[in-house]
Coordinates of C-alpha atoms in Angstrom, one line a residue:
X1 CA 14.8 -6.5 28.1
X2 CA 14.7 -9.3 30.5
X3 CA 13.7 -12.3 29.2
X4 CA 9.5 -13.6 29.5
X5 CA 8.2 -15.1 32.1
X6 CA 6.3 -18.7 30.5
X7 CA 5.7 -20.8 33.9
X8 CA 2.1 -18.4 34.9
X9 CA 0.4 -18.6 31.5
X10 CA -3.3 -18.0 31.4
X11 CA -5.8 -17.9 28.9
X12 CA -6.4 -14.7 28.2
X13 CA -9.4 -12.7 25.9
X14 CA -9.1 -13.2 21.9
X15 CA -8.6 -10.1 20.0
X16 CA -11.1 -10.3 16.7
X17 CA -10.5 -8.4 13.4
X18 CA -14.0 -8.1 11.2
X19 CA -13.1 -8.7 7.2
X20 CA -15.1 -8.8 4.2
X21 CA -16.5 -6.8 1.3
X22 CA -17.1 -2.7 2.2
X23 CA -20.7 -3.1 1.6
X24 CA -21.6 -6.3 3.2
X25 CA -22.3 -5.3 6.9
X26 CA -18.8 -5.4 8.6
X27 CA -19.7 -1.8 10.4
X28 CA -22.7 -2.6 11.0
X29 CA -21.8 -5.7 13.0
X30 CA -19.1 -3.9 15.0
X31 CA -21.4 -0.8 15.8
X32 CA -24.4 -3.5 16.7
X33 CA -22.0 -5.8 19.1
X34 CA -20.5 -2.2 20.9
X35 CA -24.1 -0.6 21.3
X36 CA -25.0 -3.9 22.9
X37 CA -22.4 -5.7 24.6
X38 CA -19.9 -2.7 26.0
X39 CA -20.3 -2.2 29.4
X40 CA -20.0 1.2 31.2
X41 CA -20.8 3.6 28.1
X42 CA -21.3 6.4 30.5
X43 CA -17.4 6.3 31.3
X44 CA -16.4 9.2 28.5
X45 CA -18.0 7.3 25.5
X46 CA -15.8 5.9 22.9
X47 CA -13.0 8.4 21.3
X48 CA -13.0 8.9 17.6
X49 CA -9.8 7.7 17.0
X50 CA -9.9 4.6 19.2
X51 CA -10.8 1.6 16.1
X52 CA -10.6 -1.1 19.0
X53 CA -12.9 -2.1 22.1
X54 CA -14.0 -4.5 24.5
X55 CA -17.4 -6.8 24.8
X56 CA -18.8 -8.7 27.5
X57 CA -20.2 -12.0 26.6
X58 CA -21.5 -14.9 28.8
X59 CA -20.1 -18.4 27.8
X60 CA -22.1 -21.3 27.8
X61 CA -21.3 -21.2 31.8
X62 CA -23.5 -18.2 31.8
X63 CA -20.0 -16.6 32.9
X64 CA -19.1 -13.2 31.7
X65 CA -16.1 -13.5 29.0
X66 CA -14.4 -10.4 27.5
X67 CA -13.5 -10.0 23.8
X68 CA -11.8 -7.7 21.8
X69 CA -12.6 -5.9 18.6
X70 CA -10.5 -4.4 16.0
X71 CA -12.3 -2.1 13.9
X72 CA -10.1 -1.8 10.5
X73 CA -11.5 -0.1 7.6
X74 CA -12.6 -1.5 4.3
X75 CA -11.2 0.3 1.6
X76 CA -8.6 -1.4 -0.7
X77 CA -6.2 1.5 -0.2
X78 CA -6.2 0.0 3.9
X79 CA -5.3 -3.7 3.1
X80 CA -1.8 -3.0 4.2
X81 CA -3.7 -2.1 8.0
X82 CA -6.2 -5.2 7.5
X83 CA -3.0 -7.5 6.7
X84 CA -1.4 -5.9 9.8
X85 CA -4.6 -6.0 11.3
X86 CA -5.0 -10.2 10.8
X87 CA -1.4 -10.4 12.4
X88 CA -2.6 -8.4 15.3
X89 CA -5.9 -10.2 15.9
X90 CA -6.1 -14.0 17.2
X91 CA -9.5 -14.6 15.3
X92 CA -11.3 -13.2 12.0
X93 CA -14.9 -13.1 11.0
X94 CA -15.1 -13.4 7.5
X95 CA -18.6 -11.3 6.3
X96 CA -20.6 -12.6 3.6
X97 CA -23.8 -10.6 2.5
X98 CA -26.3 -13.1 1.8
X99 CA -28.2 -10.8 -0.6
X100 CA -24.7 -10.4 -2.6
X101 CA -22.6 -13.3 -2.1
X102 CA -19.2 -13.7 -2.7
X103 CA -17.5 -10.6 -4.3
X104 CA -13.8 -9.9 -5.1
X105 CA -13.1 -8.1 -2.0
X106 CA -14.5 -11.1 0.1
X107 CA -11.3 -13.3 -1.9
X108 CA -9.0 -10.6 -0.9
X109 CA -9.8 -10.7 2.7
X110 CA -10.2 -14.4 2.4
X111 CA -6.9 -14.8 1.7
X112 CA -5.0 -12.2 3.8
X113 CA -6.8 -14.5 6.8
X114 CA -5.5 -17.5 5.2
X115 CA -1.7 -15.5 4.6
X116 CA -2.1 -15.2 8.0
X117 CA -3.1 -18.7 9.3
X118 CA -6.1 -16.8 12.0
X119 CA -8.4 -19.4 12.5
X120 CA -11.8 -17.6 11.8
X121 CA -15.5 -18.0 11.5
X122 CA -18.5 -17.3 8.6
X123 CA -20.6 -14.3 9.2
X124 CA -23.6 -15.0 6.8
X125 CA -25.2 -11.1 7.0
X126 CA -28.0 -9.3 6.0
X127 CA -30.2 -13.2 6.5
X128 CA -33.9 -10.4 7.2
X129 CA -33.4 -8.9 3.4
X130 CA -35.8 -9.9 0.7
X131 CA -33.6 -11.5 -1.8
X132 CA -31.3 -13.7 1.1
X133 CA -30.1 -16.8 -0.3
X134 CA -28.7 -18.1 2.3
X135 CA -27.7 -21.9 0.5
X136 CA -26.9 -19.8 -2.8
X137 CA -23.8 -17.9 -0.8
X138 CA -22.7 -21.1 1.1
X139 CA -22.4 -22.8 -2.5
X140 CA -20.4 -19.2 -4.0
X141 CA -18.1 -19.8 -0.8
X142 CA -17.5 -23.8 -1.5
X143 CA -17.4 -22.5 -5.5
X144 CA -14.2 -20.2 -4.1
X145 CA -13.0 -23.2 -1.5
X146 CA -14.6 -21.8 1.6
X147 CA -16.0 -25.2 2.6
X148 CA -18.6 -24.9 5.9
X149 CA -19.6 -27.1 9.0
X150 CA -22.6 -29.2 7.0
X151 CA -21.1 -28.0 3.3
X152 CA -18.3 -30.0 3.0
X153 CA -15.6 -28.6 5.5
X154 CA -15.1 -27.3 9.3
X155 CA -15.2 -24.0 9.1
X156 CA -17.8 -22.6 11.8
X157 CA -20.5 -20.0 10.6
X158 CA -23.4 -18.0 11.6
X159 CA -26.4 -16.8 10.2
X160 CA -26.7 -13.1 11.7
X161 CA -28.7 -9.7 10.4
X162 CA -26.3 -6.8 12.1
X163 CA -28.9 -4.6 11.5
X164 CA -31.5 -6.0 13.8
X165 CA -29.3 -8.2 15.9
X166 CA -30.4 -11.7 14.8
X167 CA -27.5 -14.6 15.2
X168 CA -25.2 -12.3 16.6
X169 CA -25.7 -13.8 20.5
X170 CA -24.7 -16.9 18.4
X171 CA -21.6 -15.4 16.9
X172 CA -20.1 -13.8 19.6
X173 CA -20.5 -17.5 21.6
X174 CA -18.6 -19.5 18.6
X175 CA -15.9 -17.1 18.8
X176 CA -15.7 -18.1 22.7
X177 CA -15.8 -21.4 21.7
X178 CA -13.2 -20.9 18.9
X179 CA -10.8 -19.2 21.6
X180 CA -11.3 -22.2 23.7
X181 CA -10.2 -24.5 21.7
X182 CA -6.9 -22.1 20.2
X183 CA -6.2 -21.6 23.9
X184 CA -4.5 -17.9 23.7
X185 CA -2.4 -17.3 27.2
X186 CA -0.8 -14.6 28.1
X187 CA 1.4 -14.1 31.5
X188 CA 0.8 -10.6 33.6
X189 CA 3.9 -10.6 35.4
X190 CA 5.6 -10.0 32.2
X191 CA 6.1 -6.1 30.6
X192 CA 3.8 -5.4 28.3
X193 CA 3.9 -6.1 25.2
X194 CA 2.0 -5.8 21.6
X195 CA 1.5 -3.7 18.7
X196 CA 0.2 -0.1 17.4
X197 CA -3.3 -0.1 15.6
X198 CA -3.7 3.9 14.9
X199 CA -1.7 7.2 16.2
X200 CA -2.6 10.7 15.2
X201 CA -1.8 14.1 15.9
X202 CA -3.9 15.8 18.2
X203 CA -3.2 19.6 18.3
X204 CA -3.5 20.0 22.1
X205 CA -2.4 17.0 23.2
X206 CA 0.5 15.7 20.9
X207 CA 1.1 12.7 19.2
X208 CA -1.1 10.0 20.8
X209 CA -1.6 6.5 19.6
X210 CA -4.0 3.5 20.4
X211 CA -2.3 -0.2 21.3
X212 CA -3.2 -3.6 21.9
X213 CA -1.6 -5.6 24.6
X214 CA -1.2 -8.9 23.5
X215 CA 0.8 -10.5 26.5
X216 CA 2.1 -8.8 30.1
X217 CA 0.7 -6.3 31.8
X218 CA 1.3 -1.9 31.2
X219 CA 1.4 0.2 34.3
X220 CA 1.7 3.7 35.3
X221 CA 5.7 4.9 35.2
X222 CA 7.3 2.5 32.6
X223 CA 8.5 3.8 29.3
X224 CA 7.2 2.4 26.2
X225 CA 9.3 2.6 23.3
X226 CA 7.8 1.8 19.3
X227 CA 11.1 1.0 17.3
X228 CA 13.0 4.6 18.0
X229 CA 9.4 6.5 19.3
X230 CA 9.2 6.8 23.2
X231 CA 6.1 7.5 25.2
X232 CA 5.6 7.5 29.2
X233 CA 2.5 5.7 30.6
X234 CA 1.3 9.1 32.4
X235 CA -1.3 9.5 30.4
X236 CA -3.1 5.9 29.7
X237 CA -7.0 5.5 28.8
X238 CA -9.2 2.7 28.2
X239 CA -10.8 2.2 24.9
X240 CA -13.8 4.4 26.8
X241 CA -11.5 7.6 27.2
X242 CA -11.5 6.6 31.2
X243 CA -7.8 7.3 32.7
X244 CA -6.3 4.4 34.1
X245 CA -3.2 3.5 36.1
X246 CA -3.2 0.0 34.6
X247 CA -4.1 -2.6 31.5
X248 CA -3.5 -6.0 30.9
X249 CA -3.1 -8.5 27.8
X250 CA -5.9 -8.0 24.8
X251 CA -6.8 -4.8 25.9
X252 CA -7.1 -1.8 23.1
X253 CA -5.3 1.5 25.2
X254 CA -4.1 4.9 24.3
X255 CA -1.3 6.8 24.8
X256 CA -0.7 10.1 24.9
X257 CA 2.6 11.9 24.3
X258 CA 4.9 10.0 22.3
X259 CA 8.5 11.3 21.1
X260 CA 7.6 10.6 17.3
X261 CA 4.9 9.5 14.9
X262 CA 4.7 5.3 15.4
X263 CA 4.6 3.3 13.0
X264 CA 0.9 1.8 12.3
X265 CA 1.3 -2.1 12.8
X266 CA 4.7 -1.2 14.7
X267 CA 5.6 -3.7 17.7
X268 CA 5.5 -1.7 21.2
X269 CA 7.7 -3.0 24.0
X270 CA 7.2 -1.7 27.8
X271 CA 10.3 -0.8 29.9
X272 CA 10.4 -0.6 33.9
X273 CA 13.4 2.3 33.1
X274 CA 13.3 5.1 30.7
X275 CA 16.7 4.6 29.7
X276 CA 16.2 1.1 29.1
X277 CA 13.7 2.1 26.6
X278 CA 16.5 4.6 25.0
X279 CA 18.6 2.2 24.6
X280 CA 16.4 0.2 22.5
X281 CA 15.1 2.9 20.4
X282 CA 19.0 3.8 19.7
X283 CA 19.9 0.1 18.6
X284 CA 17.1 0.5 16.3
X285 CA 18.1 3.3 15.2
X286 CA 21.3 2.1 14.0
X287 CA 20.5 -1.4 12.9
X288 CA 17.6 0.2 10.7
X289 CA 20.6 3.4 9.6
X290 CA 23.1 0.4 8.8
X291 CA 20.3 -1.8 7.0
X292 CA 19.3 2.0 4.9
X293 CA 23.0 2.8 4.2
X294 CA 23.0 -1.2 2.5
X295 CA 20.2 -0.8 0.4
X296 CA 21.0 2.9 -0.9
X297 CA 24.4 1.5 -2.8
X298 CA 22.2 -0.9 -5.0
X299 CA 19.7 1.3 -5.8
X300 CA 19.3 2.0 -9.6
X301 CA 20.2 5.3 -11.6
X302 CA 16.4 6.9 -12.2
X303 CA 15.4 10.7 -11.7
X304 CA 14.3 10.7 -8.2
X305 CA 11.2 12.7 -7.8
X306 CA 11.2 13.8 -4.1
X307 CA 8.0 13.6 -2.2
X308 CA 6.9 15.1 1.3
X309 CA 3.9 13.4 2.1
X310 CA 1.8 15.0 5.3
X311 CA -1.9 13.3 6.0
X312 CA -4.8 13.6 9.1
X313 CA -3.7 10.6 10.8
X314 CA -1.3 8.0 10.5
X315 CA -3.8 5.3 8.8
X316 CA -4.4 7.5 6.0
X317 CA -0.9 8.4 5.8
X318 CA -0.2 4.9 5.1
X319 CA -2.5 4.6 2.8
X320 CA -1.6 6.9 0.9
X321 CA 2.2 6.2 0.6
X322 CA 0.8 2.8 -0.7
X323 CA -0.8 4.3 -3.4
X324 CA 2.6 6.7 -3.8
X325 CA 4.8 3.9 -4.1
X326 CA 2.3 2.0 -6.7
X327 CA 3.4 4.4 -9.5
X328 CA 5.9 2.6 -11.6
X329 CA 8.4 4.1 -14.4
X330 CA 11.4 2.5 -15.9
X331 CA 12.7 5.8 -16.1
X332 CA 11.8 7.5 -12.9
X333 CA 10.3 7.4 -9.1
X334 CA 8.7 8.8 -6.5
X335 CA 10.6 8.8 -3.2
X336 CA 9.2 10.6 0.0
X337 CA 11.7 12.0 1.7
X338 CA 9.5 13.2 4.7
X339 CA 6.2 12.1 5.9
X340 CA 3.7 12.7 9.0
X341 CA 0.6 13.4 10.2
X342 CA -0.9 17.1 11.1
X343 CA -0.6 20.5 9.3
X344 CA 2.5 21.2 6.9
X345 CA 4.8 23.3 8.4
X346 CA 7.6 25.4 7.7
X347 CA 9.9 23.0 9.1
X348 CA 8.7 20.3 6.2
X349 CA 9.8 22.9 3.6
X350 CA 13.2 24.1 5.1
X351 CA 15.9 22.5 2.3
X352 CA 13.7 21.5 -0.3
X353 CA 14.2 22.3 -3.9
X354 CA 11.6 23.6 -6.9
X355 CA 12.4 19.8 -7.9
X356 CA 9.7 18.8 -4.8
X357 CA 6.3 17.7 -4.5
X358 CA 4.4 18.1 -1.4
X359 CA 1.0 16.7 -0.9
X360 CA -1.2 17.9 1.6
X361 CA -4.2 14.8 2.3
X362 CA -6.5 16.6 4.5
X363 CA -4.8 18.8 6.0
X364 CA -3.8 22.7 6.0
X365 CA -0.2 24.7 5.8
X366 CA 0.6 26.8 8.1
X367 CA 1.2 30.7 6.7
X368 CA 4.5 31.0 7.3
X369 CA 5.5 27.7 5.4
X370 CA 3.0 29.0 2.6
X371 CA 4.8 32.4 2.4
X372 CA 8.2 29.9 2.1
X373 CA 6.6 28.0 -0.6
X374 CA 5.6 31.0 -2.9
X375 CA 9.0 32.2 -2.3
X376 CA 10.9 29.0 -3.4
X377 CA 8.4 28.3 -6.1
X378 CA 7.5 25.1 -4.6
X379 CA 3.7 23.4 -5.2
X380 CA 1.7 22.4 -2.4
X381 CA -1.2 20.3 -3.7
X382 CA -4.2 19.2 -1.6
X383 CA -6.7 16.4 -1.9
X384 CA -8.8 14.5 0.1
X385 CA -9.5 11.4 -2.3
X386 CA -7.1 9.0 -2.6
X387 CA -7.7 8.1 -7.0
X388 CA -7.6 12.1 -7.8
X389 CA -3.9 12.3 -6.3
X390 CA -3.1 9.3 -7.9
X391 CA -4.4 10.9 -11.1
X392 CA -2.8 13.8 -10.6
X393 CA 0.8 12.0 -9.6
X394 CA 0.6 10.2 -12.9
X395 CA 0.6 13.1 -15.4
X396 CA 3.4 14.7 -12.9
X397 CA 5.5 11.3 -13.6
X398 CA 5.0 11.8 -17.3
X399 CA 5.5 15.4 -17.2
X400 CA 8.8 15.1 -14.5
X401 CA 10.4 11.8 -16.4
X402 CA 13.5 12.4 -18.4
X403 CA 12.6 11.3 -22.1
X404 CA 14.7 7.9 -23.5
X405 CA 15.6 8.0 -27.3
X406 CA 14.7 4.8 -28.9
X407 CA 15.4 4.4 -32.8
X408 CA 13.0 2.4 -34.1
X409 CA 13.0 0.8 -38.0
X410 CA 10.5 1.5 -40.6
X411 CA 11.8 -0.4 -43.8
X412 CA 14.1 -2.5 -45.3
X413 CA 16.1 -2.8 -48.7
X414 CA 18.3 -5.0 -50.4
X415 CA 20.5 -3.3 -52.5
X416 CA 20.7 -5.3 -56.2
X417 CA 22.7 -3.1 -58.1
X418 CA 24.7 -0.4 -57.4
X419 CA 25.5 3.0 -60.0
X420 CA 27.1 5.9 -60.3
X421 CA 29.1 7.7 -57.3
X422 CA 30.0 10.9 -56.5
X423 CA 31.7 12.2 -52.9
X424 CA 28.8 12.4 -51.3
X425 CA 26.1 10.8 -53.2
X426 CA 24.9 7.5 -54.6
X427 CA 22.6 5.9 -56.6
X428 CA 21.3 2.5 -56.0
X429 CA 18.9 0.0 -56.8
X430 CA 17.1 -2.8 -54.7
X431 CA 14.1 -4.4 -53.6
X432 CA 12.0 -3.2 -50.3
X433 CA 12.1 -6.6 -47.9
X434 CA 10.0 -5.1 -44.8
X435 CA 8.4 -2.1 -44.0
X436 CA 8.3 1.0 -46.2
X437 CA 11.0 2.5 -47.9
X438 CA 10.1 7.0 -47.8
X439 CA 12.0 9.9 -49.2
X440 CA 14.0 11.9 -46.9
X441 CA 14.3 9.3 -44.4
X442 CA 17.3 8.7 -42.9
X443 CA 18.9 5.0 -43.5
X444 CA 21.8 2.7 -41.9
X445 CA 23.9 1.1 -44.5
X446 CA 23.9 -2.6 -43.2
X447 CA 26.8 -5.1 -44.3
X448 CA 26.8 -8.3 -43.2
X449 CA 24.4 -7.3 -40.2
X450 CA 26.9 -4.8 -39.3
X451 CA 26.2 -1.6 -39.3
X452 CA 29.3 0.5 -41.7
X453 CA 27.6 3.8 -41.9
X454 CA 24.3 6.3 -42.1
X455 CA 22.5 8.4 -44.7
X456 CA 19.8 10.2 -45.9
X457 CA 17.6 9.0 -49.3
X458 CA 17.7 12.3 -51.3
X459 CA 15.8 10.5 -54.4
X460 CA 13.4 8.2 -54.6
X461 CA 12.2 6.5 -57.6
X462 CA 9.6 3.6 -58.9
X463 CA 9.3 2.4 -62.1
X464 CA 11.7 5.7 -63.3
X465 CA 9.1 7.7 -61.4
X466 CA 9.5 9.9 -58.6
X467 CA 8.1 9.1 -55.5
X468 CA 7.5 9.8 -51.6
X469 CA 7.1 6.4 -50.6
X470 CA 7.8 2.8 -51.8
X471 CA 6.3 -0.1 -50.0
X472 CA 7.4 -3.6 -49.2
X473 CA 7.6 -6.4 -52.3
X474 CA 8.6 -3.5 -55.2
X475 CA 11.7 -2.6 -56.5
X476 CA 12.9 0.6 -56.6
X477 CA 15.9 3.3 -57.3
X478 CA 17.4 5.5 -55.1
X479 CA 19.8 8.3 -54.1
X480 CA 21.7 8.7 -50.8
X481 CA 23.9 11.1 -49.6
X482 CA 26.5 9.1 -47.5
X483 CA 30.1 9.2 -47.4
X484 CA 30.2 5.2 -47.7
X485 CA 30.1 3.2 -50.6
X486 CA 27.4 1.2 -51.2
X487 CA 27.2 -2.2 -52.9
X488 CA 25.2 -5.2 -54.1
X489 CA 24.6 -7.5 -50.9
X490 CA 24.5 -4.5 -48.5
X491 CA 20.8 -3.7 -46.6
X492 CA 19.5 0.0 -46.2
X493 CA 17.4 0.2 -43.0
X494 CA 15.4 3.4 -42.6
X495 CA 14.7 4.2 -39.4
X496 CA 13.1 7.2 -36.8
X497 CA 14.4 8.5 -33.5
X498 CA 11.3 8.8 -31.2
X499 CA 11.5 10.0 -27.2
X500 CA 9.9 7.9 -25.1

C-alpha cells in the first residue's frame, strides 16, 4: 500500500463512543440525539444492524458540524467491543445517573476510557427525576477521582435529562468544542482507512459488515480487505440504508458481500486493485499461520475439549467466546476450533468427533447437519442467555476433565518400640503426632523422612483395647502387614488416595 499522504490534513468530524452503567440513560441519550439531530430520516430509516450514525450540530458559529456516534452495548459480556469501541472513537461521554450515582460499571467504563487515553466529557443524566442529587454524584465521582470543571479538576460536564432533552443542545456543543481543541485531521486523497464495528450474516444478502472511516476517502470499485476477508465497494450504504458511490473519514458505512466473517474491532484497509488487496490478505495469512504454528509447540499437555461455537451476529459471537475462554481448569480446556455467525450447518459438523461441543447462541441447524449429528452422536446445545451456557459449560468441564490422584495424609506416628515379627506382619508401638491414626488404613513407613516402604494397619489397639481409631497425643499398639521391618525412630504416615 502506498504510503499516506500528510501535507492536506483537515480537521475532520469526531467519532463519539457513549459509556456508563446499563441502567443510567446511555440509550436513551443516543436514541434522543438520532431522533433529533439526524438529518434525512426519510432516506431508508436506520438498519438494525448499523450501531453507528451521524448528527448535525451548529457550532457556536451557528455553522452546521457533523458528529459521529458509536452505539456499543452495555452488557459486561461486550466490554471487549466497548474497549475496542474507545480505541475506535476520538471522544467518550462518560454517563452518570444522577438519581444513582456512581456504580461499579461506571469504574469499569471509567477506566477502559482512561486505558485508552480518549479525552471525554461528564454526562450528568436523568437531572428532571425526583430524587436527583446532582452535587451528591459530582462528590461520588471526585470520591472515585473523577475531578470536574468547578470540583477540583478539568474535566468538562453537562447536566442533561435524555428523556426529555434538557442539556443535551449543551452536550453535543462541548463535544464540538472538545474536538476543537484535540484537532482530529484526516486527509481525503488518501485510501480509506479504519476499523470494523459489527458484521453479520444476512441470509439473502451474505456476510455484510458496518465500518468507520477514520482517515481517506472509500469509493466505488476499490477492494477492501479486513486481515485475510475481502469485500468490493459495489454495494456501499450510508448509516441510513441509502446506496452511495462514496464516503469519507468518520463516516459509519456498510458493506455488503465480504469473502469471510471480519473480525469485530478488525482494522480495514482500502485498495485501488483487487489483487493488491489479495496480496495483503495472503501476507496475513501467513504471518498470523507462522505466529499460530509458534504458539502451538508451547502449549501445555491438558485434555482439549473442542468447541464449535456459531452465534446471530458477530458481536454476540464475541461475546460469547469471552465467556468460553473464562472457564479455567488446571486440568483441562475449552478450545473452539470453529466459529461464525448464521445457522449451523452440515459443513460445521463434517470431521468432528463424539468428543465435540457445539453451541448454537441463537440460532437454528439446518436438517441435514441435524440428521449428521444424531448419527455421530454429537450434542448440539442451544441458548440464548449468555450465564445459562456458562452454567451449563461448567458442569461439562467437570464432567469432561480427566480426574488427578492426589494422596493426601491423615495421621502421624512415631514408632517407640518395636515387637514381634513375622513375614508379613508386625507389631509396633508409638505415639500418634498429627492427625488420626484408623484401622485398615493404609500407612508409609517413613525413615529419616524417606519413604522405605507401605502397609496396611491390620490391628489397632489402645490401652490393650481394640479400636477403629486413635487420635492425636495417645499412645497406641499396632499391627501392619508390610514386608519391611519396622523400628524405633521410624514414622508411619497413614494416608488416602482421592481424585480430584
Amino acid at each position: 500500500m502506498t504510503e499516506k499522504n500528510t501535507q492536506n490534513n483537515i480537521s475532520r468530524p469526531p467519532i463519539v463512543v457513549v459509556m456508563g452503567h446499563i441502567d443510567h440513560g446511555k440509550s436513551t441519550l443516543l436514541d434522543y440525539i438520532r431522533k433529533t439531530n439526524v438529518v434525512d430520516k426519510e432516506a431508508g430509516g436506520i438498519t438494525q444492524h448499523i450501531s453507528a450514525y451521524e448528527v448535525i450540530h451548529k457550532d457556536e458559529k451557528n455553522t452546521p458540524q457533523r458528529i459521529t456516534f458509536l452505539d456499543t452495548p452495555g452488557h459486561e459480556a461486550f466490554s471487549k467491543m466497548r474497549e475496542r469501541g474507545a480505541k475506535i472513537a476520538d471522544i467518550a461521554i462518560l454517563v452518570v445517573s444522577a438519581e444513582d450515582g456512581v456504580k461499579p460499571q461506571t469504574i469499569e467504563a471509567y477506566k477502559t476510557i482512561m486505558n485508552s487515553g480518549l479525552p471525554y466529557i461528564v454526562a450528568i443524566n436523568k437531572i428532571d427525576k425526583p430524587d436527583a442529587n446532582i452535587e451528591k454524584t459530582k462528590m461520588a465521582l471526585a470520591e472515585n477521582e473523577i475531578y470536574l470543571e468547578g470540583y477540583g479538576g478539568k474535566i468538562p460536564f453537562a447536566n442533561i435529562s435524555a428523556k426529555v432533552g434538557t442539556g443535551v443542545d449543551d452536550l453535543l456543543s462541548l463535544i464540538l468544542i472538545l474536538a476543537e481543541v484535540e484537532n482530529f485531521i484526516a486527509n481525503e486523497e488518501n485510501s480509506a482507512s479504519g476499523f470494523v464495528i459489527e458484521a453479520h450474516l444476512d441470509s439473502k444478502c451474505g456476510i455484510e459488515a458496518t465500518l468507520i472511516i477514520k482517515d481517506g476517502t472509500l469509493k466505488k470499485g476499490m477492494t477492501v480487505a479486513v486481515e485475510d476477508s475481502l469485500c468490493s465497494t459495489r454495494m456501499m450504504e450510508n448509516f441510513l440504508g441509502k446506496s452511495i458511490a462514496e464516503a469519507s473519514f468518520s463516516s459509519p458505512i456498510r458493506l455488503i458481500g465480504f469473502s469471510k466473517m471480519p473480525q469485530i474491532g478488525g482494522e480495514f484497509l482500502a485498495f485501488d486493485k483487487k489483487t493488491e488487496a489479495e496480496k495483503y490478505a495472503l501476507d496475513w495469512k501467513n504471518k498470523t499461520l507462522k505466529k499460530n504454528t509458534d504458539t502451538r509447540a508451547d502449549e501445555t499437555n491438558k485434555k482439549i475439549i473442542p468447541i464449535v461455537l456459531k452465534a446471530d451476529v458477530a458481536g454476540t459471537l464475541e461475546a460469547v467466546e469471552k465467556e468460553i475462554n473464562k472457564i479455567q481448569n488446571e486440568n483441562a480446556e475449552f478450545k473452539i476450533i470453529s466459529k461464525g455467525a448464521g445457522p449451523i450447518s452440515e459443513s460445521d459438523i463434517k470431521g468432528l468427533n463424539s468428543d465435540a461441543i457445539i453451541i448454537g447462541f441463537n440460532v437454528k441447524t439446518d436438517k441435514n447437519a441435524n440428521d449428521l449429528a444424531i448419527q455421530r452422536n454429537i450434542v448440539i446445545s442451544y441458548f440464548d442467555i449468555i450465564y445459562k451456557m456458562t452454567e451449563w459449560l461448567e458442569e461439562q468441564m467437570e464432567i469432561r476433565r480427566p480426574r488427578v490422584e492426589t494422596v493426601e495424609t491423615t495421621g502421624k506416628l512415631k514408632v517407640i518400640k518395636s515387637f514381634t515379627r513375622t513375614k508379613e506382619r508386625q507389631v509396633v508401638g508409638g505415639k500418634v503426632i498429627e492427625g488420626n491414626i484408623t484401622l485398615d488404613g493404609m500407612v508409609k513407613i517413613m525413615r529419616r523422612d524417606f519413604e522405605i516402604g507401605k502397609g496396611k494397619i491390620v490391628n489397632l489397639e489402645k490401652n490393650k483395647v481394640k479400636t477403629s481409631v486413635v487420635e492425636e497425643g495417645s499412645e497406641c499398639g499396632l499391627m501392619i502387614e508390610s514386608k519391611i521391618e519396622i523400628v524405633a525412630g521410624d514414622t508411619i504416615e497413614s494416608f488416602t488416595t482421592v481424585q480430584k
